[in-house]
Coordinates of C-alpha atoms in Angstrom, one line a residue:
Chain A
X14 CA -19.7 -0.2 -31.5
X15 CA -22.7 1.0 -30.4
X16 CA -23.0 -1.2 -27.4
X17 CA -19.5 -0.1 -26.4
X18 CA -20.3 3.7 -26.4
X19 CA -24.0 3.0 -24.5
X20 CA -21.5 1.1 -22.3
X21 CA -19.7 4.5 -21.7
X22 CA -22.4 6.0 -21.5
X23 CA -23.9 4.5 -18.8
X24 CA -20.4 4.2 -17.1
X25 CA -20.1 8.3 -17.2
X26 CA -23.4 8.8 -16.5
X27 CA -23.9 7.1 -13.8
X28 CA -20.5 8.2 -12.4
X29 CA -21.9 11.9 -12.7
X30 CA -24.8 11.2 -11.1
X31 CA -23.2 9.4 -7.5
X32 CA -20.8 12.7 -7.9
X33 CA -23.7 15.0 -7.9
X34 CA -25.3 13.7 -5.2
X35 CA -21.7 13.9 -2.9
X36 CA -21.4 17.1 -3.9
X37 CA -24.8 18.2 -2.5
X38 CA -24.4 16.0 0.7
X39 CA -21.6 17.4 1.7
X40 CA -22.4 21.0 1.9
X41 CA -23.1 23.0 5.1
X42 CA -26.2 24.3 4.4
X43 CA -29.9 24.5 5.1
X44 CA -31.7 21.3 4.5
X45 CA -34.3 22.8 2.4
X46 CA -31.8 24.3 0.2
X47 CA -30.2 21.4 -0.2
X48 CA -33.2 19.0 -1.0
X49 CA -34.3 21.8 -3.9
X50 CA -31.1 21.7 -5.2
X51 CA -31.0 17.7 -5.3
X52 CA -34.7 17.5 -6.0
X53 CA -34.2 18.9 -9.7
X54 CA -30.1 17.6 -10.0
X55 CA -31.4 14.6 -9.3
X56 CA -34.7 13.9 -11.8
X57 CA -33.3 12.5 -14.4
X58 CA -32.1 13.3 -18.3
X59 CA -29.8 11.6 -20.8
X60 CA -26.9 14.5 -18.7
X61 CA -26.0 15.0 -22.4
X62 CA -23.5 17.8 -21.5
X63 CA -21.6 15.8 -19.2
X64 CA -21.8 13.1 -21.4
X65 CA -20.0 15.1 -24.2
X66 CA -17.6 16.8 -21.8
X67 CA -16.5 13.1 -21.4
X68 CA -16.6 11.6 -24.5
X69 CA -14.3 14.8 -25.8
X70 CA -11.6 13.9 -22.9
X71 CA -12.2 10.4 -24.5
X72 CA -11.5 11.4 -28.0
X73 CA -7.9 12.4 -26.6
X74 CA -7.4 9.1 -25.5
X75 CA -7.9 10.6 -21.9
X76 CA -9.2 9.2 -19.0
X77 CA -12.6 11.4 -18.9
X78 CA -12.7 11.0 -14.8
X79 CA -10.2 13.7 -15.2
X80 CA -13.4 15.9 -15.9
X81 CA -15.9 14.6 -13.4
X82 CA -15.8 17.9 -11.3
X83 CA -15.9 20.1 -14.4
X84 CA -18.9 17.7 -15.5
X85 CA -20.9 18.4 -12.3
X86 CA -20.7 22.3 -12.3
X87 CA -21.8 22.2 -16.2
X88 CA -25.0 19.6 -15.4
X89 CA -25.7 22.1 -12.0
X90 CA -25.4 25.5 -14.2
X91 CA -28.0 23.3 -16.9
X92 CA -29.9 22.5 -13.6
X93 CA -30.4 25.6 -12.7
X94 CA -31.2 27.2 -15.9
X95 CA -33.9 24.6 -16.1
X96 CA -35.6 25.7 -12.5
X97 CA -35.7 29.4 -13.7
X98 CA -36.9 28.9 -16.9
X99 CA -39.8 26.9 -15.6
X100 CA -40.8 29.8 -13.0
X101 CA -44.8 31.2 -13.5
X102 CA -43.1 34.3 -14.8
X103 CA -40.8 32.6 -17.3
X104 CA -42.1 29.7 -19.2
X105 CA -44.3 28.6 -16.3
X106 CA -44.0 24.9 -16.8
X107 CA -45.7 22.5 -14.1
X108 CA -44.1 19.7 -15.5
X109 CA -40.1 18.8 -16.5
X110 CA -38.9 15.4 -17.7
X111 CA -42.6 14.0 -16.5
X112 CA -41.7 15.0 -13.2
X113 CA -43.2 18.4 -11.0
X114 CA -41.4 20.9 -11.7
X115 CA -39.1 22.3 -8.8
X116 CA -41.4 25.4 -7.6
X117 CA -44.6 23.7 -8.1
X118 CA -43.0 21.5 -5.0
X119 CA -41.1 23.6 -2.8
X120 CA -42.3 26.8 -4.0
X121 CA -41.3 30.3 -6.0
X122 CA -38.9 31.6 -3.2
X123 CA -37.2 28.1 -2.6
X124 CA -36.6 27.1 -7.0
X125 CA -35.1 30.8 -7.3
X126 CA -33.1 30.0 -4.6
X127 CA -32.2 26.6 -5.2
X128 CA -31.0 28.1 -8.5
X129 CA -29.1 30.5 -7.5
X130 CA -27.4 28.3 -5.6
X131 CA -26.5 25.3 -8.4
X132 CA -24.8 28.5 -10.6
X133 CA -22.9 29.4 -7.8
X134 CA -21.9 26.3 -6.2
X135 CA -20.4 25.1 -9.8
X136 CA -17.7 27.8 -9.6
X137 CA -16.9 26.6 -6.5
X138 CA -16.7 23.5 -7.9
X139 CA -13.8 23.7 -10.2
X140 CA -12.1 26.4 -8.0
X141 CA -11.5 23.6 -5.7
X142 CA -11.0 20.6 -8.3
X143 CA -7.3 18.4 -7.3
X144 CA -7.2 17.3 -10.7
X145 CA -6.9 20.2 -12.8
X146 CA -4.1 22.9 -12.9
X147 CA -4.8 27.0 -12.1
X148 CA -4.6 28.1 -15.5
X149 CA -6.8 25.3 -17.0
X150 CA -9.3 26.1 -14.0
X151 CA -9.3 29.2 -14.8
X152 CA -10.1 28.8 -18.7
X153 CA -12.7 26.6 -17.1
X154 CA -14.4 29.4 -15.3
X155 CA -14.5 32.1 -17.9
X156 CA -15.6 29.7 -20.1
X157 CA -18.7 28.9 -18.1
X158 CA -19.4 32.5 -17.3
X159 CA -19.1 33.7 -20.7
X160 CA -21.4 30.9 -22.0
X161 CA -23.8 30.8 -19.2
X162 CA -24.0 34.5 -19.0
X163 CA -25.1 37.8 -20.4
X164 CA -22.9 37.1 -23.5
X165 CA -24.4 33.4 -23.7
X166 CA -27.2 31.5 -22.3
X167 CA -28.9 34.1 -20.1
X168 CA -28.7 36.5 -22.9
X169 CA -30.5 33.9 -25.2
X170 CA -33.3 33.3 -22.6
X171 CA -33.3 37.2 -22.4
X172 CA -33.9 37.0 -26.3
X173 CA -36.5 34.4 -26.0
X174 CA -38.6 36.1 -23.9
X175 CA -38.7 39.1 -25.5
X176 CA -39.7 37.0 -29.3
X177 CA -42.7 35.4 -27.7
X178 CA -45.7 35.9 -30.4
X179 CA -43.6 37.4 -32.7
X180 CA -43.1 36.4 -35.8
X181 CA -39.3 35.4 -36.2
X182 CA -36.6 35.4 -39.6
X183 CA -34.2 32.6 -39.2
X184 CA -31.5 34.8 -38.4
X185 CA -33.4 35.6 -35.1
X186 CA -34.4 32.5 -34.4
X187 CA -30.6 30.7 -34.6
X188 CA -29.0 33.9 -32.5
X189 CA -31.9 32.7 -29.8
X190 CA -30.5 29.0 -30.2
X191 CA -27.1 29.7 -30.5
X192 CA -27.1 31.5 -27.0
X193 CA -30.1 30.0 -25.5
X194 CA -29.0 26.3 -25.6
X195 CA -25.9 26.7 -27.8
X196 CA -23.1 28.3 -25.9
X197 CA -23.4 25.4 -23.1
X198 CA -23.3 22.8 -26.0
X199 CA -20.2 24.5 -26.9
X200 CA -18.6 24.9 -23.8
X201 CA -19.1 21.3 -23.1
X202 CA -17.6 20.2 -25.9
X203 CA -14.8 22.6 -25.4
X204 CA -14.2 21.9 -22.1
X205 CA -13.6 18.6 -22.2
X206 CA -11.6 19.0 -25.0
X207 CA -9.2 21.4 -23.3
X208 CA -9.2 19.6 -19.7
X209 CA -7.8 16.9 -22.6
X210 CA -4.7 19.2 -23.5
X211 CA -6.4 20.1 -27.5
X212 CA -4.2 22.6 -29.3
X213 CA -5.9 25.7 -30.0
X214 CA -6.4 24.3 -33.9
X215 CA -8.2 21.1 -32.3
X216 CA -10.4 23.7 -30.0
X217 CA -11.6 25.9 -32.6
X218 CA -12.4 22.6 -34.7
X219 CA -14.2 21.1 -31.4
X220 CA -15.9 24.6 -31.2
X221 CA -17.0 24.3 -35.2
X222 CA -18.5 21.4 -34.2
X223 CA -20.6 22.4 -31.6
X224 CA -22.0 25.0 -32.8
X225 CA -23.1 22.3 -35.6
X226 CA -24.4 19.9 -33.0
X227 CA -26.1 22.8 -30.9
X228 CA -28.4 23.9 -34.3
X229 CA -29.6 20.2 -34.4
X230 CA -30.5 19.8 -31.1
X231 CA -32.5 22.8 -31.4
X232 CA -34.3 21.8 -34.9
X233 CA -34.8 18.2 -34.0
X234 CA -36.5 19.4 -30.2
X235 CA -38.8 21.8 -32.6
X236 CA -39.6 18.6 -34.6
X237 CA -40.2 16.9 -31.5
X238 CA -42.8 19.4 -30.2
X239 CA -44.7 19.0 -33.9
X240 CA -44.6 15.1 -33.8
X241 CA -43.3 13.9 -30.7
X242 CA -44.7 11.3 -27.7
X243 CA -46.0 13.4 -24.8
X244 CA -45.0 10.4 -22.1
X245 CA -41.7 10.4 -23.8
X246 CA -40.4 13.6 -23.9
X247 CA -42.4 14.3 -20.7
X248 CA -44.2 17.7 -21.8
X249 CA -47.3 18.1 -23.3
X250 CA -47.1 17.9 -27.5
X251 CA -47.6 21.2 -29.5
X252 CA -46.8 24.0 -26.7
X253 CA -44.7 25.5 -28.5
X254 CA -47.4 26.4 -30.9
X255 CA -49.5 26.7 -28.1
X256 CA -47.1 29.7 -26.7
X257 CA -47.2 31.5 -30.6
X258 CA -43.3 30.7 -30.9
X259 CA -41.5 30.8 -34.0
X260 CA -39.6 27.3 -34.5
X261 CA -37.6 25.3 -37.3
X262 CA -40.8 23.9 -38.5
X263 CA -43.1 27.0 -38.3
X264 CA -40.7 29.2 -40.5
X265 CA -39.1 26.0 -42.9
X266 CA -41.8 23.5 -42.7
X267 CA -41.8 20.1 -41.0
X268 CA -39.6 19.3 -44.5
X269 CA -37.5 22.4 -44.5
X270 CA -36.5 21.7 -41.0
X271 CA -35.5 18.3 -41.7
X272 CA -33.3 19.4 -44.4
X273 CA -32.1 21.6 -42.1
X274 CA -31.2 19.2 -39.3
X275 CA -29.4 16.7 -42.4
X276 CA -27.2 19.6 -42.9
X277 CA -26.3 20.4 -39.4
X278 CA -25.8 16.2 -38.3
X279 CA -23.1 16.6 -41.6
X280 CA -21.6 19.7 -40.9
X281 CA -20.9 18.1 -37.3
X282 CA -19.7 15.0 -38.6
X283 CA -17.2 16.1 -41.4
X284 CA -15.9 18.7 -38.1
X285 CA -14.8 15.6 -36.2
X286 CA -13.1 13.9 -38.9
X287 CA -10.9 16.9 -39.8
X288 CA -9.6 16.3 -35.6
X289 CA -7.8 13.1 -37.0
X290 CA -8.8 12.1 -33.2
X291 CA -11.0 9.0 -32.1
X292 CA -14.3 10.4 -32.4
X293 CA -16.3 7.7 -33.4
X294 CA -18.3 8.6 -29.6
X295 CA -19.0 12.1 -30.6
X296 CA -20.1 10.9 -33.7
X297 CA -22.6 8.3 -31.9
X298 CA -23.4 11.6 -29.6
X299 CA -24.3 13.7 -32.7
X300 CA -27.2 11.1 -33.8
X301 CA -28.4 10.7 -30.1
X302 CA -28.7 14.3 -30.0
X303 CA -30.0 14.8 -33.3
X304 CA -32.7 12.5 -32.8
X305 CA -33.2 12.4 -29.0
X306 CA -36.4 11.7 -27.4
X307 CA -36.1 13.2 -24.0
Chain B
X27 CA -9.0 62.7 9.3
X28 CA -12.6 62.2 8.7
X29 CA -12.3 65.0 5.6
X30 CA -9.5 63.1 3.8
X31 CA -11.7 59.6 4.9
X32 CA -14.8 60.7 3.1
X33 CA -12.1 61.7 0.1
X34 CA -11.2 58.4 -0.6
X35 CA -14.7 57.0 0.1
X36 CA -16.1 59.2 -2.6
X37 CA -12.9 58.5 -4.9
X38 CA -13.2 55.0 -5.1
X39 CA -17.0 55.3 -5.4
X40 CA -16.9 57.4 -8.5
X41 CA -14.1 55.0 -10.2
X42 CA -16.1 51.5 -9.6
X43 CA -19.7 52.9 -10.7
X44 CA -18.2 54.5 -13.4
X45 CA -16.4 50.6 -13.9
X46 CA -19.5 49.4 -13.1
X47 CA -21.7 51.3 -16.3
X48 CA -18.8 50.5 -18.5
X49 CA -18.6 46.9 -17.9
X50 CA -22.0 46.6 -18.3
X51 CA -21.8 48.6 -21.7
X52 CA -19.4 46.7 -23.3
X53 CA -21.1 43.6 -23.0
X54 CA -22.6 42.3 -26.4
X55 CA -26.3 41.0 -25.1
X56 CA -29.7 41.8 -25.6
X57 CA -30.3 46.1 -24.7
X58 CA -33.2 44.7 -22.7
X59 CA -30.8 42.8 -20.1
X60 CA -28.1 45.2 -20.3
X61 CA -30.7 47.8 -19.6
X62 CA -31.8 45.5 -16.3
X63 CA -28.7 45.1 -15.2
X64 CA -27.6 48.7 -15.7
X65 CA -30.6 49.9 -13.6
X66 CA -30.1 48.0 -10.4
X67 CA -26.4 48.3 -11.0
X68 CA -26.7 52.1 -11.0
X69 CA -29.7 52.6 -8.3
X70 CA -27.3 54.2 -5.6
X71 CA -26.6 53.1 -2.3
X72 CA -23.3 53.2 -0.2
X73 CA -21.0 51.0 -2.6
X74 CA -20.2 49.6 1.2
X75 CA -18.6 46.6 0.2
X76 CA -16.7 48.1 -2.7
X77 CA -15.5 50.2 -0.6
X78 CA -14.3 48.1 2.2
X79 CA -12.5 46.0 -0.5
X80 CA -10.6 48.8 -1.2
X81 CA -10.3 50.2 2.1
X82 CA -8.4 47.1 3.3
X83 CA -6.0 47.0 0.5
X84 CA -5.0 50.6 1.0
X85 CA -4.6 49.6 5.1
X86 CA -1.5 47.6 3.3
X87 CA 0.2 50.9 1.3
X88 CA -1.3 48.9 -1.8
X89 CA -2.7 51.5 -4.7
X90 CA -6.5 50.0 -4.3
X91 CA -6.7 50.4 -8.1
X92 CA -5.3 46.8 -8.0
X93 CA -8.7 45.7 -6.7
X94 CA -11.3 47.1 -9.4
X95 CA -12.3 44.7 -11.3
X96 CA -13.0 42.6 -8.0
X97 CA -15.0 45.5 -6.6
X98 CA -17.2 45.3 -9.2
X99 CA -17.3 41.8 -9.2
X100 CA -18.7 41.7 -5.5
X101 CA -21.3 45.2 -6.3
X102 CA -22.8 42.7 -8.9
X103 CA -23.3 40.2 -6.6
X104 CA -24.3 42.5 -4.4
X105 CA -27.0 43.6 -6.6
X106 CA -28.2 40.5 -8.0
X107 CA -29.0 39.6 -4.3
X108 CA -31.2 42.5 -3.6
X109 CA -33.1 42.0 -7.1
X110 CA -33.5 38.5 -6.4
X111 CA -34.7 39.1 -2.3
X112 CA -37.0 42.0 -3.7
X113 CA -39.0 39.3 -6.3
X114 CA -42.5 38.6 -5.2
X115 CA -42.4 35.9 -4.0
X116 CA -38.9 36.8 -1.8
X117 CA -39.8 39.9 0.4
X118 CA -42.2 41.4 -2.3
X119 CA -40.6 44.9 -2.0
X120 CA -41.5 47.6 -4.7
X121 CA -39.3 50.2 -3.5
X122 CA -35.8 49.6 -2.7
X123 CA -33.3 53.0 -2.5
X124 CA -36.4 55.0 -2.9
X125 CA -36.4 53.8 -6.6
X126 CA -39.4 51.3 -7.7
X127 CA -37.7 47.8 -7.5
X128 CA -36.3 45.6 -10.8
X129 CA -39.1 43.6 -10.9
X130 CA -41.5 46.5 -11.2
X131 CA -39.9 48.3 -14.1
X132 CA -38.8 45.1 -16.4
X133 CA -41.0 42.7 -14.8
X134 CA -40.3 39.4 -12.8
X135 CA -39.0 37.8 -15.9
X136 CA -36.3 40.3 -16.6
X137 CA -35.7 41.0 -12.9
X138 CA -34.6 37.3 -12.5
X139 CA -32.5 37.0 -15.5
X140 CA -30.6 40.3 -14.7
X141 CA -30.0 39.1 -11.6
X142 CA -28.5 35.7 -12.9
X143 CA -26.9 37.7 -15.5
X144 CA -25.3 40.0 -12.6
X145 CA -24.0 37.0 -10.5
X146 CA -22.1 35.0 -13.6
X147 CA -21.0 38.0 -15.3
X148 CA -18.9 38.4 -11.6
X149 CA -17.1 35.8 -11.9
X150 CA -15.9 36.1 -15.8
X151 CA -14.9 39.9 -14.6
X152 CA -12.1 37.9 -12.0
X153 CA -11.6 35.6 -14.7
X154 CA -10.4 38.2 -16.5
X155 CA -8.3 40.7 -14.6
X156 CA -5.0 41.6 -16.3
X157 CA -4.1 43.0 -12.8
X158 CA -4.3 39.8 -10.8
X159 CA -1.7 36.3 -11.1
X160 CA -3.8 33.0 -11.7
X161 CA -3.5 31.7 -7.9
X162 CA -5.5 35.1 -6.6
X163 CA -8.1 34.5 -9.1
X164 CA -9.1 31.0 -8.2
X165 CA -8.8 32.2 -4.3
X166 CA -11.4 35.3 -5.4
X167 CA -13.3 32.9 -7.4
X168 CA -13.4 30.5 -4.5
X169 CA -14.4 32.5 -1.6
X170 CA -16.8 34.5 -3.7
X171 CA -19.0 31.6 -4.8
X172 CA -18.3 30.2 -1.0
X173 CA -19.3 33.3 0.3
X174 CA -22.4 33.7 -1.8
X175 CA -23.3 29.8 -1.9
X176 CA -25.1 27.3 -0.5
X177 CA -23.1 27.7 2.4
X178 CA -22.6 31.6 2.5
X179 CA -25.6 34.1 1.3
X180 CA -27.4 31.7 -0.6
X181 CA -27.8 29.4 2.7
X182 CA -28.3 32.2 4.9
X183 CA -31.2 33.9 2.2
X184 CA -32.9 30.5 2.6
X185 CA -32.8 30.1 6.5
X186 CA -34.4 34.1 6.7
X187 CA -37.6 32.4 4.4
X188 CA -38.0 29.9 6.8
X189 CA -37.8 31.9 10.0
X190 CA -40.4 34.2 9.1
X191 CA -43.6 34.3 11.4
X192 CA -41.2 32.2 13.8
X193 CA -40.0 33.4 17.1
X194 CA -36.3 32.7 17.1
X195 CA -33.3 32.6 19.5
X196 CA -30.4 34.9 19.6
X197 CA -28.1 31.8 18.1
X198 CA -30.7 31.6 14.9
X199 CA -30.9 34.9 13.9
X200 CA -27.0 35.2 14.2
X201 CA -27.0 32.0 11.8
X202 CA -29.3 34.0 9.5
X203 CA -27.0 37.2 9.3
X204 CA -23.7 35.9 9.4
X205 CA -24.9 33.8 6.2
X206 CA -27.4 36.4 4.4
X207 CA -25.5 39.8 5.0
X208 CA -22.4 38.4 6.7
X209 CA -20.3 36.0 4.4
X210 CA -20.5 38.6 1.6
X211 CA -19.4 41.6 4.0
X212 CA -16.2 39.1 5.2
X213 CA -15.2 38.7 1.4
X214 CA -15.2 42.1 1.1
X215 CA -12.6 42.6 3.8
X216 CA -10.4 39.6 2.8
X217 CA -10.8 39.6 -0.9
X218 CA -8.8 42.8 -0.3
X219 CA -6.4 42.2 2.3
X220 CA -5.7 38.9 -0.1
X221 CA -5.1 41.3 -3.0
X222 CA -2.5 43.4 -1.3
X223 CA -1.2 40.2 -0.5
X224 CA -1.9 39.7 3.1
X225 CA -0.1 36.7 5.4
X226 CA -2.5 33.9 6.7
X227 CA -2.2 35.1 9.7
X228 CA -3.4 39.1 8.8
X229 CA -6.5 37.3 6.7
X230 CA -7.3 35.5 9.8
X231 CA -7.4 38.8 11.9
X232 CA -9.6 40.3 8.5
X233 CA -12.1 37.6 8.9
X234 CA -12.7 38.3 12.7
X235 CA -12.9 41.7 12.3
X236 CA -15.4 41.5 9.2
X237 CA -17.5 39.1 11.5
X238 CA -18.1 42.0 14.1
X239 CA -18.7 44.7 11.4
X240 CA -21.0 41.9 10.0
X241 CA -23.2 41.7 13.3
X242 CA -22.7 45.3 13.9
X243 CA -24.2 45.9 10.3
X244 CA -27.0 44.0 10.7
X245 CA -28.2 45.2 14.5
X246 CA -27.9 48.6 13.7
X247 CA -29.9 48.1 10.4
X248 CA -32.7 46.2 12.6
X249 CA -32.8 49.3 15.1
X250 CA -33.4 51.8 11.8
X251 CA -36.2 49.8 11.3
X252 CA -37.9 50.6 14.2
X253 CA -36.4 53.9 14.9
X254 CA -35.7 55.2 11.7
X255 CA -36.2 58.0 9.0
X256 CA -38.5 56.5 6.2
X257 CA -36.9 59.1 3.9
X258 CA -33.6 58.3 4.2
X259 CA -33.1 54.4 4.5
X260 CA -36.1 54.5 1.5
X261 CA -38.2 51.1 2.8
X262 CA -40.8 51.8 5.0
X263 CA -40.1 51.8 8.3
X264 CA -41.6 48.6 10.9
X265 CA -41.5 46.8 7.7
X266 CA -39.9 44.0 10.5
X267 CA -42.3 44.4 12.5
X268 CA -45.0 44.1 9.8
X269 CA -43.4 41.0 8.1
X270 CA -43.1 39.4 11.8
X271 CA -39.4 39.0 11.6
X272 CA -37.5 38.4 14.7
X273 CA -34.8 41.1 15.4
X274 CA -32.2 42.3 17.7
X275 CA -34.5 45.0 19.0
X276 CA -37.6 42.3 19.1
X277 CA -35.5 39.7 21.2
X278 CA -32.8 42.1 23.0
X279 CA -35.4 45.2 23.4
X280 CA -33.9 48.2 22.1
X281 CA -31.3 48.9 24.5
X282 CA -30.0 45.6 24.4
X283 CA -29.9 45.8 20.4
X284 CA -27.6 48.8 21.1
X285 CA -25.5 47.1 24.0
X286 CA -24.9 44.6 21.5
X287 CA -24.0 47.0 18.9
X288 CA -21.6 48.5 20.5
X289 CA -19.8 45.1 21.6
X290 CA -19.2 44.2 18.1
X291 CA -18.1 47.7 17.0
X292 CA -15.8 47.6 19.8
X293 CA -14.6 43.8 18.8
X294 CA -14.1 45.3 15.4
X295 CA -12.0 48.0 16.4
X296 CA -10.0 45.6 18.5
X297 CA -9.3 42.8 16.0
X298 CA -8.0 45.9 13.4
X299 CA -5.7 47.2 16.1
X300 CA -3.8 43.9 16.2
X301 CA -2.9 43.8 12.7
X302 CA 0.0 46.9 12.7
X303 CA -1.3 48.0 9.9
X304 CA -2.7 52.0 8.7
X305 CA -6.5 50.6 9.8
X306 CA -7.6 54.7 10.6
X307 CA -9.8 54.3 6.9
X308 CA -11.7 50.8 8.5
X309 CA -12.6 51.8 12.1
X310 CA -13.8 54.9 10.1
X311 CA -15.9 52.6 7.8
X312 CA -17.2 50.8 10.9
X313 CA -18.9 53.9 12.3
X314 CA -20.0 54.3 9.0
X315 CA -21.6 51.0 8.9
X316 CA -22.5 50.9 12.3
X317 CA -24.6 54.1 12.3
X318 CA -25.4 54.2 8.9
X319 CA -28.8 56.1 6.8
X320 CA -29.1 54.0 4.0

């Protein structure tokens, strides 16, 4: 089984990937633009949102191609939350995935930019997708604006910001998560899900378990940052101690944490099997992400 | 005329800022962002493009109400442009309006995420207007994140970086402002004429005339630069001049800036004339936009 959904895997992936690419190409813009946009779309990453956004059409017994577009504009609005977040007046990170990060190469002006452009070009995106119907793209679009927005992701980062070298409850710190990385976990999930056809009984299950899956992602990269390999996860070891931020394993313990994670990889677990779909994938996907080492 | 044009102007102005601070209220996100978002939102200025948007649906006998949500929509994107260009690294501005800049009240940090706050939160408000069918919203949602893109102000935003401290021809600096200013002025004009339901054939007549009051816009802002009131159009004046920035008036000389102002005012006028329709409200707003003190 497992060499069967790495097959997959690297089938989708690499699918996305050639699709990104295109989709840059083939825009009538500046060059400049268009190599900072590529520059970061293209540096690598397990494209774990994509991945999911397939492997939920999958469960369905879907074709997931039927997604690709939908996959792209998620992976360019993760792009560009990525080259924002690593700005000097963000998290000012010279380094993503072992690689420069996008301003430290083409500068401030160009990464803001470049950004700006990835979150707009993905509406564009499924507004034009053949494959989908209007009232699925426009599900689609409200779903990415709502989780990438104010109300999600943006809001989280906002949150983020504003804890640095304070001293967080848990509550805090999971509202933070939840948002921060969580709502795009979510709509992944839910996105493929619905491209799929999923009643609105499989979608809130689909939704349980993302919300599962998006706390262990979280806990395990806070483990990560205490134990992990700097040349594997491509950032140096121990910044977020460095930076004073509250995490898993600075308010539970290394131990507490862990508990913590066990739960979560469960609670995602026992989700899928309530779909009485084929989610032995998604289950494969909750142990990647649970224990990644990007 | 002009009495019952300044009427409406101020109407519709009143009902989208007061849209504008309830949409923005209503969200459930961090106070900080909200408060970010809020303050740019609510800085002032003209509401031009609102207000052309509504202008052009009323040139149909259409109650411009119909277009509200979509106003805003383009005022946010509107606004998350300027906070972006005003970052320091962009143009480095700290007044904007006569009002100190985002950046320098909330910081670069904040500034950035309002700003991508602003420009997805636009596209959920389409995504979910009760007063528009599902094929108009994937056309708004379309030729909004066209517009503002890679290929629209996005694109153009990108090409104005790299032709600083260069001397450019006429053809380039068109480029620049039919992409930076331009694309976004055009879906003002159409998104409108679409929402009343305009034929191909009247959008194609919308689009020419919004690429004359596009040029017009932008030459007549290049001659306030040099020959403006510092007071009223709240930027220091020469700041052009100071920054090295070809202009109209730099490669035309001042009279031929105004020659060529008053071509595309009279192209504008023109191209409105063809369509048969009650267009007194948008030659108005052409003057306006032509000869405007902001």
């Amino acid at each position: 089984m497992v060499v069967q959904h790495e097959t997959f895997i690297a089938k989708y992936k690499d699918l996305l990937e050639r699709e990104l690419a295109a989709s840059i190409h083939k825009l009538n813009a500046p060059q400049a633009l268009k190599g900072a946009m590529l520059y970061s779309l293209t540096a690598g990453g397990k494209r774990i949102r994509p991945i999911l956004l397939f492997a939920a059409i999958d469960a369905f017994g879907k074709n997931p191609e039927i997604g690709l577009r939908a996959a792209c504009a998620l992976e360019m609005v993760h792009t560009y939350s990525l080259i924002h977040d690593d700005l000097p007046s963000m998290d000012d990170d010279d380094l993503r995935r072992g690689k420069p990060t996008n301003h430290k190469i083409f500068g401030e002006a160009l990464a803001i930019l470049a950004g700006d452009g990835l979150l707009t070009y993905s509406f564009q995106l499924i507004s034009e997708d053949e494959h989908i119907d209007d009232q699925l793209k426009i599900w689609l679009m409200k779903m990415l604006s709502i989780c990438a927005g104010p109300e999600g992701m943006v809001g989280g980062q906002v949150a983020d910001i504003q804890a640095e070298n304070q001293e967080l409850h848990l509550r805090e710190l999971e509202y933070i998560h939840q948002h921060k990385t969580g709502r795009l976990l979510t709509y992944s999930v839910m996105a493929g899900a619905k491209i799929a056809g999923a009643t609105e009984e499989e979608l809130d299950l689909f939704e349980k378990y993302s919300q599962h899956l998006g706390l262990a992602f979280q806990i395990s990269d806070d483990i990560l940052d205490v134990i992990g390999d700097e040349k594997i996860i491509g950032k140096p070891i121990g910044s977020d101690r460095d930076k004073k931020k509250s995490t898993y394993p600075s308010l539970l313990s290394l131990e507490g944490a862990r508990d913590h994670l066990a739960f979560h990889i469960q609670g995602a677990k026992e989700t899928l099997s309530k779909t009485n779909l084929k989610t032995d994938l998604l289950e494969y996907l909750t142990d990647v992400v649970a224990g990644r080492d990007r």
